[in-house]
Amino acid sequence: MPFIDRIRHCNSFDPARVIPLWAGEHRVGWLRHDNAEVLSGHDRVFKVGGKNARLLAEGDADTVSRTVDEVVEVLVAERRVPKWRNETFDVAPRWGEKPLFRVDRGAVPFFGVRAYGIHVNGYRRDRGGYSLWIGRRASNKQVAPGKLDNLVAGGIGNGYGAAATLAKEAEEEAAIGPELIARAIAAGALTYRMETKTGIRDDVMFVYDLEVPPDFMPRNDDGEIAGFDLIPLEEILERIRATSDFKFNVNLVILDFAVRHGVLRPEDPEYLDVANGLHRPLD
Amino acid sequence: MPFIDRIRHCNSFDPARVIPLWAGEHRVGWLRHDNAEVLSGHDRVFKVGGKNARLLAEGDADTVSRTVDEVVEVLVAERRVPKWRNETFDVAPRWGEKPLFRVDRGAVPFFGVRAYGIHVNGYRRDRGGYSLWIGRRASNKQVAPGKLDNLVAGGIGNGYGAAATLAKEAEEEAAIGPELIARAIAAGALTYRMETKTGIRDDVMFVYDLEVPPDFMPRNDDGEIAGFDLIPLEEILERIRATSDFKFNVNLVILDFAVRHGVLRPEDPEYLDVANGLHRPLD
């Protein structure tokens, strides 16, 4: 399978299948038509028309969040949203701006609000090449159980910035302390928009590179990762091409690593489509 | 001026001001309406309608190129195209595919065909920070005379790939020999689409990072660069913000370097728009 197909898989979003969700003057989400239909039954909180939906709740972020939560509670009971994750994501007009409200992580794709996460390429240089520490996701994970993952990855919960999430997840997922994670280098942002069973994932991944010492061994403390392996990048790229072993969006993070470090090069006819395709335009 | 405005400046393309130029089944260029009007006078070579223009010339790349050249000769005589550059660019359906024809570099924006170039960030690490070697373009350059530039940059002429252009320009522009340039690392592709006096620049920049030794001193041999300075990256970023000293697209190359090396970070509210905006989608 060409690499570009891994990128296409993460960009299955079809604008014809959604309507925009507005909060005041801001487009904050993308509602699939079936989800919009469901929200039209919550007409104290959402006003749903044929081409637009609008959040009616007004007030400060706490007030709006409580109102939205009441709807999410019903969606969970009706099994339209898989389950409460008890972790909330900020919804802001744009990255870096003040949040308008918060929503439970499990309901994020239902509303199609933008979500932010961090991904860490934990790597070693071996004989001129690269090897990456790869985690195997626990079999009881809600999303992509058993799939291969970056050394550290996690969503940016409400009130956390990128740097705080990086430090927290590094500690919880791989027992990486503050001294080592301080060496992680922010290396860009990848974007994709994907339709899932629940709705729309409109995701931003802040990527970091962390060169780890030869004696480094990750250890998982929160039960979310079943184990880690150090794998040569060339072998990882072959597996990305030939298998679906990696979590859908982790394919993108590793392709970006290969692009930035000259492992994929302009001489590859796929290069430009891959390098460019990792960055879906924001709106 | 926010960094994002440097990116917007390079993306001044307005689809309402152009029609597509087709060669067979391939959209190969963007013709501004005034340029389309001019080509309608060359109706043996171009068929121009209200919404589309078509290259009528058929045959192998040499044959089509000769026919297009006859039109370019008239455009140069009429001063619609600044002058012959005596350097031709390949026009292919996509990067890595067989060229359909070639066109003189000076006429590339008139037809709005995609052009490819290489840019090299020549850098040193100093006390935990970065300094970049920056060239001053000669005052007689046709494009952006006197502006600041990367250590090495150049367009990919017909028959040259990215790697051959990199080696050739490194030698000519900065007296960098094969041994040093072999250490340059391909680090991605930046894209923008800009309207200029002549027409449309639909540009792809393959970017490379080259860490140079402390005793390295660039020397220009082709008269295109008036001189070089080693400048701390923080100072460069300040100048990008405060002045128009840098060539329009070099601003983008340096912002990308700052993004990839963690000098700009997600904590900056502008970060996501900059990191994402450097990658205009291809079509």
Coordinates of C-alpha atoms in Angstrom, one line a residue:
Chain A
M1 CA 0.0 0.0 0.0
P2 CA 1.4 3.4 -0.9
F3 CA 2.2 5.7 2.1
I4 CA -0.3 8.2 0.8
D5 CA -3.1 5.8 1.4
R6 CA -2.4 5.9 5.2
I7 CA -2.8 9.6 5.0
R8 CA -6.0 9.3 2.9
H9 CA -7.4 6.9 5.5
C10 CA -7.1 9.6 8.2
N11 CA -8.8 12.2 5.9
S12 CA -12.0 10.3 5.1
F13 CA -14.0 13.4 6.1
D14 CA -16.6 14.3 3.5
P15 CA -18.1 17.8 3.8
A16 CA -21.3 16.6 2.2
R17 CA -22.0 14.4 5.2
V18 CA -21.9 17.2 7.8
I19 CA -23.2 20.6 8.8
P20 CA -21.2 23.2 10.8
L21 CA -21.9 23.6 14.5
W22 CA -21.7 27.2 15.6
A23 CA -21.2 28.8 19.0
G24 CA -21.8 32.5 18.6
E25 CA -19.8 33.7 15.6
H26 CA -17.4 30.7 15.8
R27 CA -17.6 27.4 13.9
V28 CA -16.7 25.0 16.6
G29 CA -17.6 21.6 15.2
W30 CA -18.8 19.4 12.3
L31 CA -22.1 17.5 12.9
R32 CA -22.7 14.4 10.8
H33 CA -26.3 14.6 9.5
D34 CA -27.5 11.7 11.8
N35 CA -25.9 13.4 14.8
A36 CA -27.5 16.7 13.9
E37 CA -30.9 14.9 13.7
V38 CA -30.3 13.6 17.3
L39 CA -29.4 17.0 18.6
S40 CA -32.6 18.5 17.1
G41 CA -34.3 16.6 19.8
H42 CA -32.4 18.7 22.4
D43 CA -33.9 22.0 21.2
R44 CA -33.3 23.8 24.5
V45 CA -29.6 23.5 23.9
F46 CA -29.1 23.2 20.2
K47 CA -31.0 24.8 17.3
V48 CA -30.6 22.5 14.3
G49 CA -31.4 23.6 10.7
G50 CA -30.8 22.0 7.4
K51 CA -27.5 23.7 6.8
N52 CA -26.3 24.8 10.2
A53 CA -26.6 23.9 13.9
R54 CA -26.1 26.3 16.7
L55 CA -25.3 26.0 20.4
L56 CA -27.9 28.0 22.2
A57 CA -26.4 27.8 25.7
E58 CA -24.8 31.1 26.7
G59 CA -22.7 32.3 29.6
D60 CA -19.2 31.5 30.9
A61 CA -17.4 28.3 30.1
D62 CA -18.6 26.5 33.3
T63 CA -22.2 27.3 32.6
V64 CA -22.1 26.3 28.9
S65 CA -20.1 23.1 29.8
R66 CA -22.8 22.0 32.3
T67 CA -25.5 22.5 29.7
V68 CA -23.7 20.5 27.1
D69 CA -22.9 17.8 29.6
E70 CA -26.6 17.3 30.2
V71 CA -27.0 16.4 26.5
V72 CA -23.9 14.3 26.6
E73 CA -25.3 12.3 29.5
V74 CA -28.3 11.4 27.3
L75 CA -26.1 10.6 24.3
V76 CA -24.1 8.2 26.5
A77 CA -27.3 6.5 27.8
E78 CA -28.5 6.1 24.3
R79 CA -25.1 4.7 23.3
R80 CA -24.5 7.2 20.6
V81 CA -21.4 8.2 22.5
P82 CA -19.4 5.2 23.6
K83 CA -18.9 6.1 27.2
W84 CA -17.9 8.8 29.5
R85 CA -14.1 9.2 29.4
N86 CA -14.2 11.5 32.5
E87 CA -11.6 13.6 30.8
T88 CA -12.7 16.9 29.2
F89 CA -11.3 18.7 26.2
D90 CA -11.4 22.5 25.7
V91 CA -13.4 23.9 22.8
A92 CA -12.0 27.3 21.7
P93 CA -12.4 29.3 18.5
R94 CA -8.7 28.7 17.7
W95 CA -5.6 27.1 19.3
G96 CA -4.3 29.4 22.0
E97 CA -7.6 31.2 22.5
K98 CA -9.8 31.2 25.5
P99 CA -12.1 28.1 25.6
L100 CA -15.8 28.6 25.1
F101 CA -16.7 25.4 26.9
R102 CA -15.5 21.9 27.6
V103 CA -16.7 18.6 26.4
D104 CA -16.2 15.0 27.6
R105 CA -13.5 13.4 25.4
G106 CA -15.8 10.5 24.4
A107 CA -18.2 13.0 22.9
V108 CA -15.6 15.0 21.0
P109 CA -16.2 13.2 17.6
F110 CA -20.0 13.3 18.0
F111 CA -19.8 17.1 17.9
G112 CA -16.8 17.1 15.6
V113 CA -14.9 19.6 17.7
R114 CA -11.2 20.0 17.1
A115 CA -9.0 18.0 19.4
Y116 CA -5.3 18.4 20.2
G117 CA -2.8 15.8 21.2
I118 CA 0.9 15.3 21.6
H119 CA 3.0 12.5 20.0
V120 CA 6.6 11.8 20.8
N121 CA 9.0 10.0 18.5
G122 CA 11.4 8.4 21.0
Y123 CA 14.5 7.5 18.9
R124 CA 18.1 6.4 18.9
R125 CA 20.7 6.9 16.2
D126 CA 22.3 3.5 15.4
R127 CA 25.0 3.2 12.7
G128 CA 23.8 6.2 10.8
G129 CA 20.2 5.1 10.9
Y130 CA 17.3 5.6 13.3
S131 CA 15.5 3.2 15.6
L132 CA 12.2 4.2 17.3
W133 CA 10.7 3.0 20.6
I134 CA 7.3 1.8 19.7
G135 CA 4.5 1.0 22.2
R136 CA 1.8 -1.7 21.9
R137 CA -1.5 -0.3 23.0
A138 CA -3.3 -2.4 25.7
S139 CA -6.0 -4.7 24.4
N140 CA -8.7 -2.9 26.5
K141 CA -8.1 0.5 25.0
Q142 CA -11.3 2.1 23.6
V143 CA -9.6 3.4 20.5
A144 CA -7.3 1.2 18.4
P145 CA -6.7 -1.7 21.0
G146 CA -3.6 -3.7 20.4
K147 CA -2.2 -1.3 17.7
L148 CA 1.3 0.0 17.7
D149 CA 1.9 3.5 19.0
N150 CA 4.5 6.2 19.6
L151 CA 6.7 6.1 22.7
V152 CA 4.4 8.7 24.3
A153 CA 1.1 10.1 23.0
G154 CA -2.0 11.7 24.6
G155 CA -4.8 14.1 24.2
I156 CA -4.5 17.7 25.6
G157 CA -7.1 17.8 28.3
N158 CA -8.8 21.0 29.4
G159 CA -6.5 23.4 31.2
Y160 CA -3.4 21.6 30.1
G161 CA -1.1 23.1 27.4
A162 CA 1.0 21.0 25.1
A163 CA 4.1 21.1 27.3
A164 CA 2.2 20.0 30.5
T165 CA 0.5 17.2 28.6
L166 CA 3.9 16.1 27.2
A167 CA 5.4 15.9 30.7
K168 CA 2.3 14.2 32.2
E169 CA 2.0 11.5 29.5
A170 CA 5.7 10.9 29.4
E171 CA 5.7 10.1 33.1
E172 CA 2.5 8.0 33.0
E173 CA 2.9 6.1 29.7
A174 CA 6.7 5.5 29.6
A175 CA 8.1 6.4 33.1
I176 CA 10.1 9.3 31.5
G177 CA 11.0 11.8 34.1
P178 CA 11.2 15.6 33.8
E179 CA 14.9 15.7 33.1
L180 CA 14.7 13.5 30.0
I181 CA 11.4 14.9 28.6
A182 CA 12.9 18.4 28.8
R183 CA 15.1 17.3 26.0
A184 CA 12.1 16.7 23.7
I185 CA 12.1 19.0 20.7
A186 CA 8.8 20.4 19.3
A187 CA 9.0 19.6 15.6
G188 CA 5.7 20.6 14.1
A189 CA 2.0 20.0 13.9
L190 CA 0.1 17.4 11.8
T191 CA -3.5 17.7 10.9
Y192 CA -6.2 15.3 9.6
R193 CA -10.0 15.0 9.5
M194 CA -11.6 11.6 9.7
E195 CA -15.1 10.2 9.9
T196 CA -15.4 7.5 12.6
K197 CA -18.4 5.5 13.9
T198 CA -19.2 8.3 16.4
G199 CA -18.7 11.3 14.1
I200 CA -15.8 13.4 13.0
R201 CA -12.3 13.6 14.3
D202 CA -10.8 17.0 13.5
D203 CA -7.4 16.4 15.0
V204 CA -4.2 18.3 15.5
M205 CA -1.1 16.4 16.6
F206 CA 1.8 18.3 18.0
V207 CA 4.9 16.2 17.3
Y208 CA 8.1 16.0 19.4
D209 CA 11.4 14.3 18.8
L210 CA 13.2 12.8 21.8
E211 CA 16.6 11.3 21.3
V212 CA 16.9 8.8 24.2
P213 CA 20.2 7.4 25.6
P214 CA 21.3 3.8 24.7
D215 CA 20.5 2.6 28.2
F216 CA 17.0 4.1 28.2
M217 CA 14.2 1.5 28.7
P218 CA 10.6 2.8 28.8
R219 CA 8.2 1.3 31.4
N220 CA 4.4 1.7 31.4
D221 CA 2.8 2.7 34.7
D222 CA -0.9 3.3 33.7
G223 CA -1.8 0.0 32.0
E224 CA -2.5 1.7 28.7
I225 CA 0.6 0.2 27.0
A226 CA 1.2 -3.6 26.9
G227 CA 4.9 -3.3 26.1
F228 CA 7.6 -1.5 24.1
D229 CA 10.0 -2.5 21.3
L230 CA 12.9 -0.6 19.8
I231 CA 12.5 -1.0 16.0
P232 CA 14.7 0.2 13.1
L233 CA 12.9 2.9 11.2
E234 CA 13.3 1.2 7.9
E235 CA 11.5 -1.9 9.3
I236 CA 8.8 0.4 10.7
L237 CA 8.3 2.0 7.3
E238 CA 8.0 -1.5 5.7
R239 CA 5.3 -2.4 8.3
I240 CA 3.5 0.9 7.7
R241 CA 3.4 0.0 4.0
A242 CA 2.5 -3.7 4.3
T243 CA 0.3 -3.9 7.4
S244 CA -2.2 -2.1 9.5
D245 CA -0.2 -2.8 12.7
F246 CA 0.1 0.9 13.6
K247 CA -2.7 3.1 15.0
F248 CA -4.2 5.1 12.1
N249 CA -2.7 8.5 13.1
V250 CA 0.6 7.1 14.3
N251 CA 1.4 6.1 10.7
L252 CA 1.3 9.9 10.0
V253 CA 3.6 10.8 12.9
I254 CA 6.2 8.3 11.7
L255 CA 6.0 9.3 8.1
D256 CA 6.6 12.9 9.2
F257 CA 9.6 11.8 11.2
A258 CA 11.0 10.1 8.1
V259 CA 10.3 13.2 6.0
R260 CA 12.0 15.6 8.5
H261 CA 15.0 13.4 8.9
G262 CA 15.8 12.7 5.3
V263 CA 14.8 9.0 5.4
L264 CA 12.2 9.7 2.8
R265 CA 13.6 12.0 0.1
P266 CA 12.4 14.1 -2.8
E267 CA 13.8 11.4 -5.2
D268 CA 10.8 9.2 -4.1
P269 CA 7.9 10.0 -6.4
E270 CA 5.5 9.8 -3.4
Y271 CA 7.6 12.3 -1.4
L272 CA 5.7 15.5 -2.2
D273 CA 2.3 14.0 -1.7
V274 CA 3.3 12.6 1.7
A275 CA 5.2 15.6 2.9
N276 CA 2.3 17.9 1.9
G277 CA -0.6 15.5 2.8
L278 CA 0.4 15.4 6.5
H279 CA -0.8 19.0 6.8
R280 CA -4.5 19.3 6.1
P281 CA -5.5 23.0 6.0
L282 CA -7.2 24.4 9.0
D283 CA -10.4 26.4 8.7
Chain B
M1 CA 3.9 42.0 11.8
P2 CA 2.8 38.5 12.8
F3 CA 4.7 35.6 11.1
I4 CA 1.5 34.4 9.6
D5 CA 1.4 37.5 7.4
R6 CA 4.6 36.5 5.8
I7 CA 2.9 33.2 4.8
R8 CA -0.2 35.1 3.6
H9 CA 1.9 37.3 1.4
C10 CA 3.2 34.2 -0.4
N11 CA -0.4 32.9 -0.8
S12 CA -1.9 35.9 -2.6
F13 CA -3.3 33.6 -5.3
D14 CA -7.0 34.3 -5.9
P15 CA -8.8 31.5 -7.9
A16 CA -11.3 34.1 -9.2
R17 CA -8.5 35.8 -11.2
V18 CA -7.4 32.7 -13.1
I19 CA -8.6 29.9 -15.4
P20 CA -6.9 26.5 -15.5
L21 CA -4.6 25.6 -18.3
W22 CA -4.9 22.1 -19.5
A23 CA -2.6 19.8 -21.5
G24 CA -4.5 16.7 -22.4
E25 CA -6.2 15.4 -19.3
H26 CA -3.8 17.3 -17.0
R27 CA -4.2 20.7 -15.4
V28 CA -0.7 22.1 -15.8
G29 CA -1.1 25.8 -15.1
W30 CA -3.2 28.8 -13.9
L31 CA -3.6 31.6 -16.4
R32 CA -4.5 35.0 -15.1
H33 CA -7.4 36.4 -17.1
D34 CA -5.2 39.1 -18.8
N35 CA -2.7 36.4 -19.7
A36 CA -5.4 34.1 -21.1
E37 CA -6.6 37.0 -23.2
V38 CA -3.1 37.3 -24.7
L39 CA -2.9 33.6 -25.4
S40 CA -6.2 33.7 -27.2
G41 CA -4.2 35.6 -29.9
H42 CA -2.0 32.5 -30.3
D43 CA -4.9 30.2 -31.4
R44 CA -2.7 27.7 -33.3
V45 CA -1.1 26.8 -30.0
F46 CA -3.7 27.6 -27.3
K47 CA -7.5 27.3 -27.3
V48 CA -8.8 29.8 -24.7
G49 CA -12.4 29.8 -23.5
G50 CA -14.0 31.7 -20.7
K51 CA -13.4 29.0 -18.1
N52 CA -10.6 26.9 -19.5
A53 CA -7.5 27.2 -21.7
R54 CA -6.0 24.3 -23.5
L55 CA -2.5 23.6 -25.0
L56 CA -3.2 22.4 -28.5
A57 CA 0.3 21.4 -29.3
E58 CA 0.8 17.6 -29.3
G59 CA 3.7 15.3 -29.7
D60 CA 6.7 14.4 -27.6
A61 CA 8.2 16.8 -25.1
D62 CA 10.7 18.3 -27.6
T63 CA 8.0 19.0 -30.1
V64 CA 5.6 20.6 -27.6
S65 CA 8.4 22.6 -26.0
R66 CA 9.4 24.1 -29.4
T67 CA 5.8 25.1 -30.1
V68 CA 5.4 26.8 -26.7
D69 CA 8.8 28.5 -27.1
E70 CA 7.5 30.2 -30.3
V71 CA 4.8 31.8 -28.2
V72 CA 7.2 32.7 -25.4
E73 CA 9.4 34.4 -27.9
V74 CA 6.5 36.7 -28.8
L75 CA 5.7 37.3 -25.1
V76 CA 9.2 38.3 -24.4
A77 CA 9.2 40.7 -27.4
E78 CA 6.0 42.2 -26.1
R79 CA 7.6 42.5 -22.6
R80 CA 4.8 40.4 -21.0
V81 CA 7.5 38.0 -19.8
P82 CA 10.5 39.9 -18.4
K83 CA 13.2 38.2 -20.4
W84 CA 14.5 34.8 -21.5
R85 CA 16.3 33.2 -18.6
N86 CA 17.8 30.5 -20.9
E87 CA 17.0 28.0 -18.3
T88 CA 14.0 25.7 -18.7
F89 CA 11.8 24.0 -16.2
D90 CA 10.0 20.7 -16.8
V91 CA 6.2 20.7 -16.8
A92 CA 4.9 17.4 -15.6
P93 CA 1.4 16.2 -14.4
R94 CA 2.9 15.7 -11.0
W95 CA 6.3 15.6 -9.2
G96 CA 8.2 12.5 -10.2
E97 CA 6.3 12.0 -13.4
K98 CA 7.5 12.3 -17.0
P99 CA 7.5 15.9 -18.3
L100 CA 5.0 16.9 -20.9
F101 CA 7.1 19.8 -22.1
R102 CA 9.6 22.4 -20.9
V103 CA 9.2 26.1 -20.6
D104 CA 11.7 29.0 -20.1
R105 CA 12.0 29.9 -16.5
G106 CA 11.1 33.5 -17.1
A107 CA 7.7 32.5 -18.6
V108 CA 6.8 30.0 -15.8
P109 CA 4.6 32.5 -13.8
F110 CA 2.9 33.7 -17.0
F111 CA 1.5 30.2 -17.5
G112 CA 1.2 29.5 -13.8
V113 CA 2.9 26.1 -14.1
R114 CA 4.3 24.6 -10.9
A115 CA 7.9 25.2 -10.2
Y116 CA 10.2 23.3 -7.9
G117 CA 13.3 24.6 -6.0
I118 CA 15.7 23.6 -3.3
H119 CA 16.6 25.7 -0.2
V120 CA 19.3 24.9 2.2
N121 CA 19.4 26.1 5.9
G122 CA 23.1 26.2 6.5
Y123 CA 23.4 26.4 10.3
R124 CA 25.7 26.1 13.3
R125 CA 24.7 25.2 16.9
D126 CA 26.1 27.9 19.2
R127 CA 25.6 27.7 23.0
G128 CA 22.4 25.7 22.7
G129 CA 21.0 28.0 20.0
Y130 CA 21.2 28.1 16.2
S131 CA 22.9 30.5 13.9
L132 CA 22.2 30.5 10.1
W133 CA 24.4 31.5 7.2
I134 CA 22.4 34.1 5.3
G135 CA 23.2 35.3 1.8
R136 CA 22.6 38.8 0.4
R137 CA 21.2 38.5 -3.2
A138 CA 23.1 40.6 -5.8
S139 CA 21.5 43.9 -6.7
N140 CA 21.1 42.8 -10.3
K141 CA 19.0 39.7 -9.6
Q142 CA 15.8 39.7 -11.5
V143 CA 13.7 38.5 -8.6
A144 CA 14.1 40.1 -5.1
P145 CA 17.4 42.0 -5.7
G146 CA 19.3 42.9 -2.5
K147 CA 17.1 40.7 -0.3
L148 CA 18.4 38.2 2.2
D149 CA 18.4 34.5 1.2
N150 CA 19.3 31.0 2.4
L151 CA 22.9 29.8 2.2
V152 CA 21.9 28.0 -1.0
A153 CA 18.7 28.1 -3.0
G154 CA 17.8 27.4 -6.6
G155 CA 15.2 26.3 -9.1
I156 CA 15.2 22.7 -10.4
G157 CA 15.9 23.0 -14.1
N158 CA 14.8 20.5 -16.6
G159 CA 16.5 17.1 -16.4
Y160 CA 17.8 17.9 -12.9
G161 CA 16.4 16.2 -9.9
A162 CA 16.4 17.7 -6.4
A163 CA 19.7 16.1 -5.4
A164 CA 21.6 17.2 -8.5
T165 CA 20.3 20.8 -8.2
L166 CA 21.3 20.8 -4.5
A167 CA 24.9 19.8 -5.4
K168 CA 25.1 22.2 -8.4
E169 CA 23.8 25.2 -6.5
A170 CA 25.8 24.5 -3.4
E171 CA 29.0 24.6 -5.5
E172 CA 28.0 27.7 -7.6
E173 CA 26.4 29.8 -4.9
A174 CA 28.4 29.0 -1.8
A175 CA 31.5 27.0 -2.9
I176 CA 30.3 24.0 -1.0
G177 CA 31.9 20.9 -2.3
P178 CA 30.4 17.4 -2.7
E179 CA 31.7 16.1 0.7
L180 CA 30.0 18.8 2.7
I181 CA 26.7 18.9 0.7
A182 CA 26.4 15.2 1.1
R183 CA 25.7 15.9 4.8
A184 CA 22.6 18.0 3.9
I185 CA 19.4 16.4 5.2
A186 CA 16.2 16.5 3.3
A187 CA 13.6 17.9 5.8
G188 CA 10.4 18.4 3.9
A189 CA 8.5 20.4 1.3
L190 CA 6.9 23.8 1.6
T191 CA 4.3 25.1 -0.8
Y192 CA 2.7 28.4 -1.7
R193 CA 0.8 30.0 -4.5
M194 CA 1.3 33.7 -5.2
E195 CA 0.3 36.3 -7.8
T196 CA 3.1 38.3 -9.2
K197 CA 3.4 41.0 -11.9
T198 CA 3.9 38.3 -14.5
G199 CA 1.2 35.8 -13.3
I200 CA 1.1 33.0 -10.8
R201 CA 3.9 31.3 -8.9
D202 CA 2.8 27.8 -7.9
D203 CA 5.9 26.9 -6.0
V204 CA 7.3 23.9 -4.1
M205 CA 10.4 24.3 -2.0
F206 CA 12.3 21.2 -1.0
V207 CA 14.1 22.2 2.2
Y208 CA 17.4 20.8 3.4
D209 CA 19.3 21.3 6.7
L210 CA 23.0 21.4 6.6
E211 CA 25.0 21.7 9.8
V212 CA 28.3 23.3 8.8
P213 CA 31.6 23.1 10.8
P214 CA 32.8 26.2 12.8
D215 CA 35.5 27.0 10.3
F216 CA 33.2 26.9 7.3
M217 CA 33.0 30.1 5.3
P218 CA 30.8 30.3 2.2
R219 CA 32.1 32.0 -0.9
N220 CA 30.0 32.9 -3.9
D221 CA 31.4 32.1 -7.4
D222 CA 28.5 33.0 -9.7
G223 CA 27.9 36.6 -8.8
E224 CA 24.4 35.9 -7.6
I225 CA 25.2 36.6 -4.0
A226 CA 26.8 39.8 -2.8
G227 CA 28.0 38.3 0.5
F228 CA 27.2 36.1 3.5
D229 CA 26.6 36.6 7.2
L230 CA 26.2 34.2 10.1
I231 CA 23.2 35.4 12.1
P232 CA 21.6 34.0 15.3
L233 CA 18.2 32.5 14.6
E234 CA 16.5 34.6 17.2
E235 CA 17.8 37.8 15.5
I236 CA 16.6 36.4 12.1
L237 CA 13.2 35.8 13.5
E238 CA 13.0 39.3 14.8
R239 CA 14.0 40.7 11.4
I240 CA 11.4 38.5 9.7
R241 CA 8.8 40.0 12.0
A242 CA 9.9 43.6 11.8
T243 CA 11.3 44.0 8.3
S244 CA 10.9 42.9 4.7
D245 CA 14.7 42.2 4.5
F246 CA 14.3 38.6 3.5
K247 CA 13.1 37.4 0.1
F248 CA 9.4 36.6 0.3
N249 CA 9.7 32.8 0.3
V250 CA 12.9 32.6 2.4
N251 CA 10.8 33.8 5.3
L252 CA 8.8 30.6 5.0
V253 CA 11.9 28.4 4.9
I254 CA 13.3 29.9 8.0
L255 CA 9.9 29.8 9.9
D256 CA 9.8 26.1 9.0
F257 CA 13.4 25.6 10.4
A258 CA 12.3 27.3 13.6
V259 CA 9.2 25.1 13.8
R260 CA 11.1 21.8 13.1
H261 CA 13.8 22.6 15.6
G262 CA 11.6 23.7 18.6
V263 CA 12.5 27.4 18.4
L264 CA 8.9 28.2 17.8
R265 CA 6.7 26.1 20.1
P266 CA 3.1 25.1 20.6
E267 CA 2.9 27.6 23.5
D268 CA 3.0 30.4 20.9
P269 CA -0.6 31.2 19.9
E270 CA 0.6 31.7 16.3
Y271 CA 2.3 28.3 16.2
L272 CA -0.4 26.2 14.7
D273 CA -1.3 28.6 12.0
V274 CA 2.4 29.0 11.1
A275 CA 3.3 25.3 11.2
N276 CA 0.2 24.4 9.1
G277 CA 0.3 27.4 6.8
L278 CA 3.6 26.5 5.3
H279 CA 2.0 23.6 3.5
R280 CA -0.6 24.8 1.0
P281 CA -2.5 21.8 -0.3
L282 CA -1.5 20.6 -3.8
D283 CA -4.2 20.0 -6.4

